[in-house]
Amino acid sequence: MADLEFYTHPMSRGQIVRWMLEEIGVPYQQHALHYGTTMKAPEYLAINPMGKVPAIVHQGRVVTECGAICAYLADSFPDADLAPRPEERADYYRWMFFAAGPVEAAVSNHAAKVVTPPEMQRMYGYGSFEQMVAVLRTAIAGKSWICGGRFTAADVYVGAQIVWGRQFGTLPDNPEFAAYAERLTARPAYSRARAIDDALAAEMTRA
């Protein structure tokens, strides 16, 4: 068994963790799973009972959920310098959890055409889709990265959602998102991760 194992599908949120793994630059063993079959097999359900990817197993410890995996990898491999420094922790955790909660929920509900009536918006963690987008813009307004002048694991997680949102039209475009996405996609680790997943997707399609 490898020290670090990665369970994924190339057309999934596993792309976020792939990017994070390329950023930290450590070797890992890949397990490519299929929807409806190997993701639901007892062997994988023992790792993630949700039957979804991504997941990692590091030295026998299981971590699931993209934001948690990114944060865990940043802490576990400090040489990559992607974990927050003391003065960066407030922005790091604020926007990491904002992306995991309000952004994920608002984007999913918006894509499903779920409209929250004004009188019910306080029941939802994001209020309205438009409010979530306005707040997300403040995360990167006037700075290069989520924590200011330095790229961190929070940029992988938050940034992936902005890059995908612009690509698939699940987030509206604006100058802040566009400039941020351009900086993110210019990173060598992002390019490597995309190339690996594109090749894996083609391989799994042929099979």
mmCIF file with all atom_site columns, C-alpha atoms in Angstrom:
data_model
loop_
_atom_site.group_PDB
_atom_site.id
_atom_site.type_symbol
_atom_site.label_atom_id
_atom_site.label_alt_id
_atom_site.label_comp_id
_atom_site.label_asym_id
_atom_site.label_entity_id
_atom_site.label_seq_id
_atom_site.pdbx_PDB_ins_code
_atom_site.Cartn_x
_atom_site.Cartn_y
_atom_site.Cartn_z
_atom_site.occupancy
_atom_site.B_iso_or_equiv
_atom_site.pdbx_formal_charge
_atom_site.auth_seq_id
_atom_site.auth_comp_id
_atom_site.auth_asym_id
_atom_site.auth_atom_id
_atom_site.pdbx_PDB_model_num
ATOM 1   C CA . MET A 1 1   ? 0.000   0.000  0.000   1.00 0.00 ? 1   MET A CA 1
ATOM 2   C CA . ALA A 1 2   ? 1.286   3.449  -0.930  1.00 0.00 ? 2   ALA A CA 1
ATOM 3   C CA . ASP A 1 3   ? 1.879   6.111  1.723   1.00 0.00 ? 3   ASP A CA 1
ATOM 4   C CA . LEU A 1 4   ? -0.689  8.347  -0.030  1.00 0.00 ? 4   LEU A CA 1
ATOM 5   C CA . GLU A 1 5   ? -3.596  6.951  -2.036  1.00 0.00 ? 5   GLU A CA 1
ATOM 6   C CA . PHE A 1 6   ? -5.969  9.050  -4.139  1.00 0.00 ? 6   PHE A CA 1
ATOM 7   C CA . TYR A 1 7   ? -9.443  7.886  -5.184  1.00 0.00 ? 7   TYR A CA 1
ATOM 8   C CA . THR A 1 8   ? -10.951 9.860  -8.025  1.00 0.00 ? 8   THR A CA 1
ATOM 9   C CA . HIS A 1 9   ? -12.766 10.130 -11.324 1.00 0.00 ? 9   HIS A CA 1
ATOM 10  C CA . PRO A 1 10  ? -11.378 12.559 -13.915 1.00 0.00 ? 10  PRO A CA 1
ATOM 11  C CA . MET A 1 11  ? -14.781 14.211 -14.412 1.00 0.00 ? 11  MET A CA 1
ATOM 12  C CA . SER A 1 12  ? -15.470 14.984 -10.777 1.00 0.00 ? 12  SER A CA 1
ATOM 13  C CA . ARG A 1 13  ? -14.420 17.215 -7.913  1.00 0.00 ? 13  ARG A CA 1
ATOM 14  C CA . GLY A 1 14  ? -11.408 14.940 -7.788  1.00 0.00 ? 14  GLY A CA 1
ATOM 15  C CA . GLN A 1 15  ? -9.867  17.465 -10.186 1.00 0.00 ? 15  GLN A CA 1
ATOM 16  C CA . ILE A 1 16  ? -9.547  19.842 -7.232  1.00 0.00 ? 16  ILE A CA 1
ATOM 17  C CA . VAL A 1 17  ? -7.564  17.345 -5.188  1.00 0.00 ? 17  VAL A CA 1
ATOM 18  C CA . ARG A 1 18  ? -5.475  16.371 -8.215  1.00 0.00 ? 18  ARG A CA 1
ATOM 19  C CA . TRP A 1 19  ? -4.474  20.011 -8.546  1.00 0.00 ? 19  TRP A CA 1
ATOM 20  C CA . MET A 1 20  ? -3.638  20.171 -4.838  1.00 0.00 ? 20  MET A CA 1
ATOM 21  C CA . LEU A 1 21  ? -1.514  17.027 -5.124  1.00 0.00 ? 21  LEU A CA 1
ATOM 22  C CA . GLU A 1 22  ? 0.382   18.536 -8.024  1.00 0.00 ? 22  GLU A CA 1
ATOM 23  C CA . GLU A 1 23  ? 0.941   21.702 -6.003  1.00 0.00 ? 23  GLU A CA 1
ATOM 24  C CA . ILE A 1 24  ? 2.485   19.814 -3.086  1.00 0.00 ? 24  ILE A CA 1
ATOM 25  C CA . GLY A 1 25  ? 4.505   17.618 -5.451  1.00 0.00 ? 25  GLY A CA 1
ATOM 26  C CA . VAL A 1 26  ? 4.538   14.344 -3.534  1.00 0.00 ? 26  VAL A CA 1
ATOM 27  C CA . PRO A 1 27  ? 4.114   10.857 -5.042  1.00 0.00 ? 27  PRO A CA 1
ATOM 28  C CA . TYR A 1 28  ? 0.735   9.177  -4.702  1.00 0.00 ? 28  TYR A CA 1
ATOM 29  C CA . GLN A 1 29  ? -1.078  6.087  -5.917  1.00 0.00 ? 29  GLN A CA 1
ATOM 30  C CA . GLN A 1 30  ? -4.143  6.760  -8.041  1.00 0.00 ? 30  GLN A CA 1
ATOM 31  C CA . HIS A 1 31  ? -7.345  4.713  -7.984  1.00 0.00 ? 31  HIS A CA 1
ATOM 32  C CA . ALA A 1 32  ? -9.701  5.682  -10.822 1.00 0.00 ? 32  ALA A CA 1
ATOM 33  C CA . LEU A 1 33  ? -13.269 4.700  -9.947  1.00 0.00 ? 33  LEU A CA 1
ATOM 34  C CA . HIS A 1 34  ? -16.428 4.541  -12.043 1.00 0.00 ? 34  HIS A CA 1
ATOM 35  C CA . TYR A 1 35  ? -19.793 6.042  -11.127 1.00 0.00 ? 35  TYR A CA 1
ATOM 36  C CA . GLY A 1 36  ? -22.386 3.484  -10.118 1.00 0.00 ? 36  GLY A CA 1
ATOM 37  C CA . THR A 1 37  ? -19.971 0.540  -9.972  1.00 0.00 ? 37  THR A CA 1
ATOM 38  C CA . THR A 1 38  ? -16.611 0.779  -8.202  1.00 0.00 ? 38  THR A CA 1
ATOM 39  C CA . MET A 1 39  ? -17.685 3.930  -6.334  1.00 0.00 ? 39  MET A CA 1
ATOM 40  C CA . LYS A 1 40  ? -20.520 1.887  -4.811  1.00 0.00 ? 40  LYS A CA 1
ATOM 41  C CA . ALA A 1 41  ? -18.526 -1.288 -4.226  1.00 0.00 ? 41  ALA A CA 1
ATOM 42  C CA . PRO A 1 42  ? -18.100 -2.460 -0.621  1.00 0.00 ? 42  PRO A CA 1
ATOM 43  C CA . GLU A 1 43  ? -14.336 -1.934 -0.797  1.00 0.00 ? 43  GLU A CA 1
ATOM 44  C CA . TYR A 1 44  ? -14.725 1.763  -1.528  1.00 0.00 ? 44  TYR A CA 1
ATOM 45  C CA . LEU A 1 45  ? -17.743 2.278  0.714   1.00 0.00 ? 45  LEU A CA 1
ATOM 46  C CA . ALA A 1 46  ? -15.488 1.155  3.560   1.00 0.00 ? 46  ALA A CA 1
ATOM 47  C CA . ILE A 1 47  ? -13.351 4.214  2.756   1.00 0.00 ? 47  ILE A CA 1
ATOM 48  C CA . ASN A 1 48  ? -16.143 6.675  1.963   1.00 0.00 ? 48  ASN A CA 1
ATOM 49  C CA . PRO A 1 49  ? -19.650 5.516  2.897   1.00 0.00 ? 49  PRO A CA 1
ATOM 50  C CA . MET A 1 50  ? -21.043 8.326  0.726   1.00 0.00 ? 50  MET A CA 1
ATOM 51  C CA . GLY A 1 51  ? -19.832 6.405  -2.303  1.00 0.00 ? 51  GLY A CA 1
ATOM 52  C CA . LYS A 1 52  ? -18.396 9.481  -3.981  1.00 0.00 ? 52  LYS A CA 1
ATOM 53  C CA . VAL A 1 53  ? -14.994 10.837 -4.869  1.00 0.00 ? 53  VAL A CA 1
ATOM 54  C CA . PRO A 1 54  ? -12.527 12.255 -4.096  1.00 0.00 ? 54  PRO A CA 1
ATOM 55  C CA . ALA A 1 55  ? -11.000 10.635 -1.068  1.00 0.00 ? 55  ALA A CA 1
ATOM 56  C CA . ILE A 1 56  ? -7.448  10.129 0.108   1.00 0.00 ? 56  ILE A CA 1
ATOM 57  C CA . VAL A 1 57  ? -5.875  7.630  2.463   1.00 0.00 ? 57  VAL A CA 1
ATOM 58  C CA . HIS A 1 58  ? -2.656  8.937  3.993   1.00 0.00 ? 58  HIS A CA 1
ATOM 59  C CA . GLN A 1 59  ? -0.696  6.594  6.231   1.00 0.00 ? 59  GLN A CA 1
ATOM 60  C CA . GLY A 1 60  ? -3.898  4.684  6.893   1.00 0.00 ? 60  GLY A CA 1
ATOM 61  C CA . ARG A 1 61  ? -5.999  7.778  7.683   1.00 0.00 ? 61  ARG A CA 1
ATOM 62  C CA . VAL A 1 62  ? -9.001  8.570  5.502   1.00 0.00 ? 62  VAL A CA 1
ATOM 63  C CA . VAL A 1 63  ? -9.907  12.117 4.494   1.00 0.00 ? 63  VAL A CA 1
ATOM 64  C CA . THR A 1 64  ? -12.932 12.997 2.359   1.00 0.00 ? 64  THR A CA 1
ATOM 65  C CA . GLU A 1 65  ? -14.503 16.286 1.172   1.00 0.00 ? 65  GLU A CA 1
ATOM 66  C CA . CYS A 1 66  ? -12.443 18.504 -1.101  1.00 0.00 ? 66  CYS A CA 1
ATOM 67  C CA . GLY A 1 67  ? -11.934 21.408 1.269   1.00 0.00 ? 67  GLY A CA 1
ATOM 68  C CA . ALA A 1 68  ? -10.894 19.090 4.094   1.00 0.00 ? 68  ALA A CA 1
ATOM 69  C CA . ILE A 1 69  ? -8.490  17.213 1.818   1.00 0.00 ? 69  ILE A CA 1
ATOM 70  C CA . CYS A 1 70  ? -6.850  20.424 0.614   1.00 0.00 ? 70  CYS A CA 1
ATOM 71  C CA . ALA A 1 71  ? -6.421  21.702 4.162   1.00 0.00 ? 71  ALA A CA 1
ATOM 72  C CA . TYR A 1 72  ? -5.146  18.334 5.374   1.00 0.00 ? 72  TYR A CA 1
ATOM 73  C CA . LEU A 1 73  ? -2.571  18.059 2.593   1.00 0.00 ? 73  LEU A CA 1
ATOM 74  C CA . ALA A 1 74  ? -1.349  21.602 3.222   1.00 0.00 ? 74  ALA A CA 1
ATOM 75  C CA . ASP A 1 75  ? -0.814  20.785 6.896   1.00 0.00 ? 75  ASP A CA 1
ATOM 76  C CA . SER A 1 76  ? 0.689   17.339 6.261   1.00 0.00 ? 76  SER A CA 1
ATOM 77  C CA . PHE A 1 77  ? 3.249   18.506 3.707   1.00 0.00 ? 77  PHE A CA 1
ATOM 78  C CA . PRO A 1 78  ? 4.550   21.807 5.113   1.00 0.00 ? 78  PRO A CA 1
ATOM 79  C CA . ASP A 1 79  ? 7.472   21.987 2.688   1.00 0.00 ? 79  ASP A CA 1
ATOM 80  C CA . ALA A 1 80  ? 4.993   23.016 -0.015  1.00 0.00 ? 80  ALA A CA 1
ATOM 81  C CA . ASP A 1 81  ? 4.235   26.150 2.058   1.00 0.00 ? 81  ASP A CA 1
ATOM 82  C CA . LEU A 1 82  ? 0.515   26.093 1.247   1.00 0.00 ? 82  LEU A CA 1
ATOM 83  C CA . ALA A 1 83  ? -0.835  26.147 4.808   1.00 0.00 ? 83  ALA A CA 1
ATOM 84  C CA . PRO A 1 84  ? -1.714  29.526 6.330   1.00 0.00 ? 84  PRO A CA 1
ATOM 85  C CA . ARG A 1 85  ? 0.769   31.545 8.318   1.00 0.00 ? 85  ARG A CA 1
ATOM 86  C CA . PRO A 1 86  ? -0.622  33.030 11.560  1.00 0.00 ? 86  PRO A CA 1
ATOM 87  C CA . GLU A 1 87  ? -1.558  36.331 9.967   1.00 0.00 ? 87  GLU A CA 1
ATOM 88  C CA . GLU A 1 88  ? -3.305  34.527 7.073   1.00 0.00 ? 88  GLU A CA 1
ATOM 89  C CA . ARG A 1 89  ? -5.513  32.181 9.088   1.00 0.00 ? 89  ARG A CA 1
ATOM 90  C CA . ALA A 1 90  ? -8.540  34.457 9.290   1.00 0.00 ? 90  ALA A CA 1
ATOM 91  C CA . ASP A 1 91  ? -8.911  34.837 5.511   1.00 0.00 ? 91  ASP A CA 1
ATOM 92  C CA . TYR A 1 92  ? -7.807  31.259 4.882   1.00 0.00 ? 92  TYR A CA 1
ATOM 93  C CA . TYR A 1 93  ? -10.441 29.625 7.053   1.00 0.00 ? 93  TYR A CA 1
ATOM 94  C CA . ARG A 1 94  ? -13.118 32.214 6.337   1.00 0.00 ? 94  ARG A CA 1
ATOM 95  C CA . TRP A 1 95  ? -13.079 31.710 2.583   1.00 0.00 ? 95  TRP A CA 1
ATOM 96  C CA . MET A 1 96  ? -12.324 27.995 2.650   1.00 0.00 ? 96  MET A CA 1
ATOM 97  C CA . PHE A 1 97  ? -15.473 27.362 4.702   1.00 0.00 ? 97  PHE A CA 1
ATOM 98  C CA . PHE A 1 98  ? -17.475 29.924 2.735   1.00 0.00 ? 98  PHE A CA 1
ATOM 99  C CA . ALA A 1 99  ? -16.695 27.977 -0.428  1.00 0.00 ? 99  ALA A CA 1
ATOM 100 C CA . ALA A 1 100 ? -17.535 24.653 1.212   1.00 0.00 ? 100 ALA A CA 1
ATOM 101 C CA . GLY A 1 101 ? -20.857 25.930 2.560   1.00 0.00 ? 101 GLY A CA 1
ATOM 102 C CA . PRO A 1 102 ? -22.630 28.888 0.934   1.00 0.00 ? 102 PRO A CA 1
ATOM 103 C CA . VAL A 1 103 ? -20.906 28.665 -2.455  1.00 0.00 ? 103 VAL A CA 1
ATOM 104 C CA . GLU A 1 104 ? -21.449 24.918 -2.932  1.00 0.00 ? 104 GLU A CA 1
ATOM 105 C CA . ALA A 1 105 ? -25.060 25.085 -1.775  1.00 0.00 ? 105 ALA A CA 1
ATOM 106 C CA . ALA A 1 106 ? -25.972 28.213 -3.727  1.00 0.00 ? 106 ALA A CA 1
ATOM 107 C CA . VAL A 1 107 ? -24.407 27.001 -6.975  1.00 0.00 ? 107 VAL A CA 1
ATOM 108 C CA . SER A 1 108 ? -26.037 23.566 -6.710  1.00 0.00 ? 108 SER A CA 1
ATOM 109 C CA . ASN A 1 109 ? -29.469 24.993 -5.932  1.00 0.00 ? 109 ASN A CA 1
ATOM 110 C CA . HIS A 1 110 ? -29.173 27.624 -8.653  1.00 0.00 ? 110 HIS A CA 1
ATOM 111 C CA . ALA A 1 111 ? -28.244 24.972 -11.222 1.00 0.00 ? 111 ALA A CA 1
ATOM 112 C CA . ALA A 1 112 ? -31.262 22.943 -10.102 1.00 0.00 ? 112 ALA A CA 1
ATOM 113 C CA . LYS A 1 113 ? -33.404 26.080 -10.536 1.00 0.00 ? 113 LYS A CA 1
ATOM 114 C CA . VAL A 1 114 ? -34.242 26.221 -6.843  1.00 0.00 ? 114 VAL A CA 1
ATOM 115 C CA . VAL A 1 115 ? -35.322 29.775 -6.079  1.00 0.00 ? 115 VAL A CA 1
ATOM 116 C CA . THR A 1 116 ? -35.373 30.903 -2.472  1.00 0.00 ? 116 THR A CA 1
ATOM 117 C CA . PRO A 1 117 ? -38.296 33.283 -1.803  1.00 0.00 ? 117 PRO A CA 1
ATOM 118 C CA . PRO A 1 118 ? -37.181 36.455 0.005   1.00 0.00 ? 118 PRO A CA 1
ATOM 119 C CA . GLU A 1 119 ? -39.145 35.531 3.114   1.00 0.00 ? 119 GLU A CA 1
ATOM 120 C CA . MET A 1 120 ? -37.260 32.190 3.350   1.00 0.00 ? 120 MET A CA 1
ATOM 121 C CA . GLN A 1 121 ? -33.725 33.352 2.566   1.00 0.00 ? 121 GLN A CA 1
ATOM 122 C CA . ARG A 1 122 ? -32.713 33.513 6.217   1.00 0.00 ? 122 ARG A CA 1
ATOM 123 C CA . MET A 1 123 ? -33.295 29.742 6.370   1.00 0.00 ? 123 MET A CA 1
ATOM 124 C CA . TYR A 1 124 ? -30.531 29.187 3.801   1.00 0.00 ? 124 TYR A CA 1
ATOM 125 C CA . GLY A 1 125 ? -26.864 29.602 4.666   1.00 0.00 ? 125 GLY A CA 1
ATOM 126 C CA . TYR A 1 126 ? -26.259 31.640 1.534   1.00 0.00 ? 126 TYR A CA 1
ATOM 127 C CA . GLY A 1 127 ? -29.360 33.847 1.554   1.00 0.00 ? 127 GLY A CA 1
ATOM 128 C CA . SER A 1 128 ? -29.666 34.154 -2.211  1.00 0.00 ? 128 SER A CA 1
ATOM 129 C CA . PHE A 1 129 ? -27.469 33.165 -5.133  1.00 0.00 ? 129 PHE A CA 1
ATOM 130 C CA . GLU A 1 130 ? -26.867 36.825 -5.962  1.00 0.00 ? 130 GLU A CA 1
ATOM 131 C CA . GLN A 1 131 ? -25.816 37.609 -2.400  1.00 0.00 ? 131 GLN A CA 1
ATOM 132 C CA . MET A 1 132 ? -23.370 34.688 -2.405  1.00 0.00 ? 132 MET A CA 1
ATOM 133 C CA . VAL A 1 133 ? -21.790 35.913 -5.659  1.00 0.00 ? 133 VAL A CA 1
ATOM 134 C CA . ALA A 1 134 ? -21.450 39.450 -4.322  1.00 0.00 ? 134 ALA A CA 1
ATOM 135 C CA . VAL A 1 135 ? -19.714 38.194 -1.172  1.00 0.00 ? 135 VAL A CA 1
ATOM 136 C CA . LEU A 1 136 ? -17.448 35.833 -3.124  1.00 0.00 ? 136 LEU A CA 1
ATOM 137 C CA . ARG A 1 137 ? -16.220 38.799 -5.153  1.00 0.00 ? 137 ARG A CA 1
ATOM 138 C CA . THR A 1 138 ? -14.999 40.412 -1.952  1.00 0.00 ? 138 THR A CA 1
ATOM 139 C CA . ALA A 1 139 ? -12.760 37.404 -1.284  1.00 0.00 ? 139 ALA A CA 1
ATOM 140 C CA . ILE A 1 140 ? -10.417 38.437 -4.084  1.00 0.00 ? 140 ILE A CA 1
ATOM 141 C CA . ALA A 1 141 ? -11.224 42.109 -4.562  1.00 0.00 ? 141 ALA A CA 1
ATOM 142 C CA . GLY A 1 142 ? -8.078  44.231 -4.486  1.00 0.00 ? 142 GLY A CA 1
ATOM 143 C CA . LYS A 1 143 ? -5.638  41.370 -3.900  1.00 0.00 ? 143 LYS A CA 1
ATOM 144 C CA . SER A 1 144 ? -3.896  38.650 -5.869  1.00 0.00 ? 144 SER A CA 1
ATOM 145 C CA . TRP A 1 145 ? -4.820  35.674 -3.688  1.00 0.00 ? 145 TRP A CA 1
ATOM 146 C CA . ILE A 1 146 ? -7.335  34.747 -0.994  1.00 0.00 ? 146 ILE A CA 1
ATOM 147 C CA . CYS A 1 147 ? -4.878  35.465 1.816   1.00 0.00 ? 147 CYS A CA 1
ATOM 148 C CA . GLY A 1 148 ? -3.363  38.505 0.153   1.00 0.00 ? 148 GLY A CA 1
ATOM 149 C CA . GLY A 1 149 ? -0.029  38.293 -1.623  1.00 0.00 ? 149 GLY A CA 1
ATOM 150 C CA . ARG A 1 150 ? 0.649   34.550 -1.375  1.00 0.00 ? 150 ARG A CA 1
ATOM 151 C CA . PHE A 1 151 ? -0.933  31.474 -2.973  1.00 0.00 ? 151 PHE A CA 1
ATOM 152 C CA . THR A 1 152 ? -2.261  28.918 -0.444  1.00 0.00 ? 152 THR A CA 1
ATOM 153 C CA . ALA A 1 153 ? -4.410  25.794 -0.378  1.00 0.00 ? 153 ALA A CA 1
ATOM 154 C CA . ALA A 1 154 ? -7.459  28.024 0.023   1.00 0.00 ? 154 ALA A CA 1
ATOM 155 C CA . ASP A 1 155 ? -6.809  29.328 -3.489  1.00 0.00 ? 155 ASP A CA 1
ATOM 156 C CA . VAL A 1 156 ? -6.931  25.773 -4.824  1.00 0.00 ? 156 VAL A CA 1
ATOM 157 C CA . TYR A 1 157 ? -10.317 25.090 -3.284  1.00 0.00 ? 157 TYR A CA 1
ATOM 158 C CA . VAL A 1 158 ? -11.983 28.466 -3.750  1.00 0.00 ? 158 VAL A CA 1
ATOM 159 C CA . GLY A 1 159 ? -10.247 29.047 -7.058  1.00 0.00 ? 159 GLY A CA 1
ATOM 160 C CA . ALA A 1 160 ? -11.334 25.741 -8.576  1.00 0.00 ? 160 ALA A CA 1
ATOM 161 C CA . GLN A 1 161 ? -14.948 26.649 -7.971  1.00 0.00 ? 161 GLN A CA 1
ATOM 162 C CA . ILE A 1 162 ? -14.500 30.020 -9.646  1.00 0.00 ? 162 ILE A CA 1
ATOM 163 C CA . VAL A 1 163 ? -12.624 28.521 -12.613 1.00 0.00 ? 163 VAL A CA 1
ATOM 164 C CA . TRP A 1 164 ? -15.320 25.872 -13.094 1.00 0.00 ? 164 TRP A CA 1
ATOM 165 C CA . GLY A 1 165 ? -18.108 28.352 -12.507 1.00 0.00 ? 165 GLY A CA 1
ATOM 166 C CA . ARG A 1 166 ? -16.845 30.546 -15.338 1.00 0.00 ? 166 ARG A CA 1
ATOM 167 C CA . GLN A 1 167 ? -16.217 27.519 -17.570 1.00 0.00 ? 167 GLN A CA 1
ATOM 168 C CA . PHE A 1 168 ? -19.645 25.935 -17.134 1.00 0.00 ? 168 PHE A CA 1
ATOM 169 C CA . GLY A 1 169 ? -21.692 29.079 -16.591 1.00 0.00 ? 169 GLY A CA 1
ATOM 170 C CA . THR A 1 170 ? -22.700 28.264 -13.020 1.00 0.00 ? 170 THR A CA 1
ATOM 171 C CA . LEU A 1 171 ? -21.216 31.557 -11.824 1.00 0.00 ? 171 LEU A CA 1
ATOM 172 C CA . PRO A 1 172 ? -21.629 34.902 -13.549 1.00 0.00 ? 172 PRO A CA 1
ATOM 173 C CA . ASP A 1 173 ? -18.521 36.429 -15.048 1.00 0.00 ? 173 ASP A CA 1
ATOM 174 C CA . ASN A 1 174 ? -17.009 39.619 -13.692 1.00 0.00 ? 174 ASN A CA 1
ATOM 175 C CA . PRO A 1 175 ? -13.572 41.280 -13.767 1.00 0.00 ? 175 PRO A CA 1
ATOM 176 C CA . GLU A 1 176 ? -12.524 39.946 -10.344 1.00 0.00 ? 176 GLU A CA 1
ATOM 177 C CA . PHE A 1 177 ? -13.338 36.338 -11.212 1.00 0.00 ? 177 PHE A CA 1
ATOM 178 C CA . ALA A 1 178 ? -11.739 36.627 -14.660 1.00 0.00 ? 178 ALA A CA 1
ATOM 179 C CA . ALA A 1 179 ? -8.438  38.036 -13.393 1.00 0.00 ? 179 ALA A CA 1
ATOM 180 C CA . TYR A 1 180 ? -8.277  35.525 -10.537 1.00 0.00 ? 180 TYR A CA 1
ATOM 181 C CA . ALA A 1 181 ? -8.984  32.594 -12.858 1.00 0.00 ? 181 ALA A CA 1
ATOM 182 C CA . GLU A 1 182 ? -6.257  33.756 -15.219 1.00 0.00 ? 182 GLU A CA 1
ATOM 183 C CA . ARG A 1 183 ? -3.705  33.734 -12.407 1.00 0.00 ? 183 ARG A CA 1
ATOM 184 C CA . LEU A 1 184 ? -4.820  30.300 -11.249 1.00 0.00 ? 184 LEU A CA 1
ATOM 185 C CA . THR A 1 185 ? -4.819  28.588 -14.624 1.00 0.00 ? 185 THR A CA 1
ATOM 186 C CA . ALA A 1 186 ? -1.339  29.951 -15.365 1.00 0.00 ? 186 ALA A CA 1
ATOM 187 C CA . ARG A 1 187 ? 0.106   27.874 -12.530 1.00 0.00 ? 187 ARG A CA 1
ATOM 188 C CA . PRO A 1 188 ? 2.209   24.904 -13.737 1.00 0.00 ? 188 PRO A CA 1
ATOM 189 C CA . ALA A 1 189 ? 0.588   22.561 -11.209 1.00 0.00 ? 189 ALA A CA 1
ATOM 190 C CA . TYR A 1 190 ? -2.859  23.432 -12.555 1.00 0.00 ? 190 TYR A CA 1
ATOM 191 C CA . SER A 1 191 ? -1.734  22.650 -16.105 1.00 0.00 ? 191 SER A CA 1
ATOM 192 C CA . ARG A 1 192 ? -0.183  19.345 -15.034 1.00 0.00 ? 192 ARG A CA 1
ATOM 193 C CA . ALA A 1 193 ? -3.309  18.310 -13.162 1.00 0.00 ? 193 ALA A CA 1
ATOM 194 C CA . ARG A 1 194 ? -5.562  19.115 -16.129 1.00 0.00 ? 194 ARG A CA 1
ATOM 195 C CA . ALA A 1 195 ? -3.333  17.151 -18.490 1.00 0.00 ? 195 ALA A CA 1
ATOM 196 C CA . ILE A 1 196 ? -3.380  14.107 -16.210 1.00 0.00 ? 196 ILE A CA 1
ATOM 197 C CA . ASP A 1 197 ? -7.154  14.177 -15.815 1.00 0.00 ? 197 ASP A CA 1
ATOM 198 C CA . ASP A 1 198 ? -7.764  14.800 -19.515 1.00 0.00 ? 198 ASP A CA 1
ATOM 199 C CA . ALA A 1 199 ? -5.617  11.779 -20.368 1.00 0.00 ? 199 ALA A CA 1
ATOM 200 C CA . LEU A 1 200 ? -7.336  9.652  -17.732 1.00 0.00 ? 200 LEU A CA 1
ATOM 201 C CA . ALA A 1 201 ? -10.791 10.680 -18.992 1.00 0.00 ? 201 ALA A CA 1
ATOM 202 C CA . ALA A 1 202 ? -9.851  9.653  -22.529 1.00 0.00 ? 202 ALA A CA 1
ATOM 203 C CA . GLU A 1 203 ? -8.448  6.342  -21.280 1.00 0.00 ? 203 GLU A CA 1
ATOM 204 C CA . MET A 1 204 ? -11.570 5.537  -19.242 1.00 0.00 ? 204 MET A CA 1
ATOM 205 C CA . THR A 1 205 ? -13.818 6.445  -22.168 1.00 0.00 ? 205 THR A CA 1
ATOM 206 C CA . ARG A 1 206 ? -11.933 4.088  -24.497 1.00 0.00 ? 206 ARG A CA 1
ATOM 207 C CA . ALA A 1 207 ? -12.152 1.292  -21.932 1.00 0.00 ? 207 ALA A CA 1
#
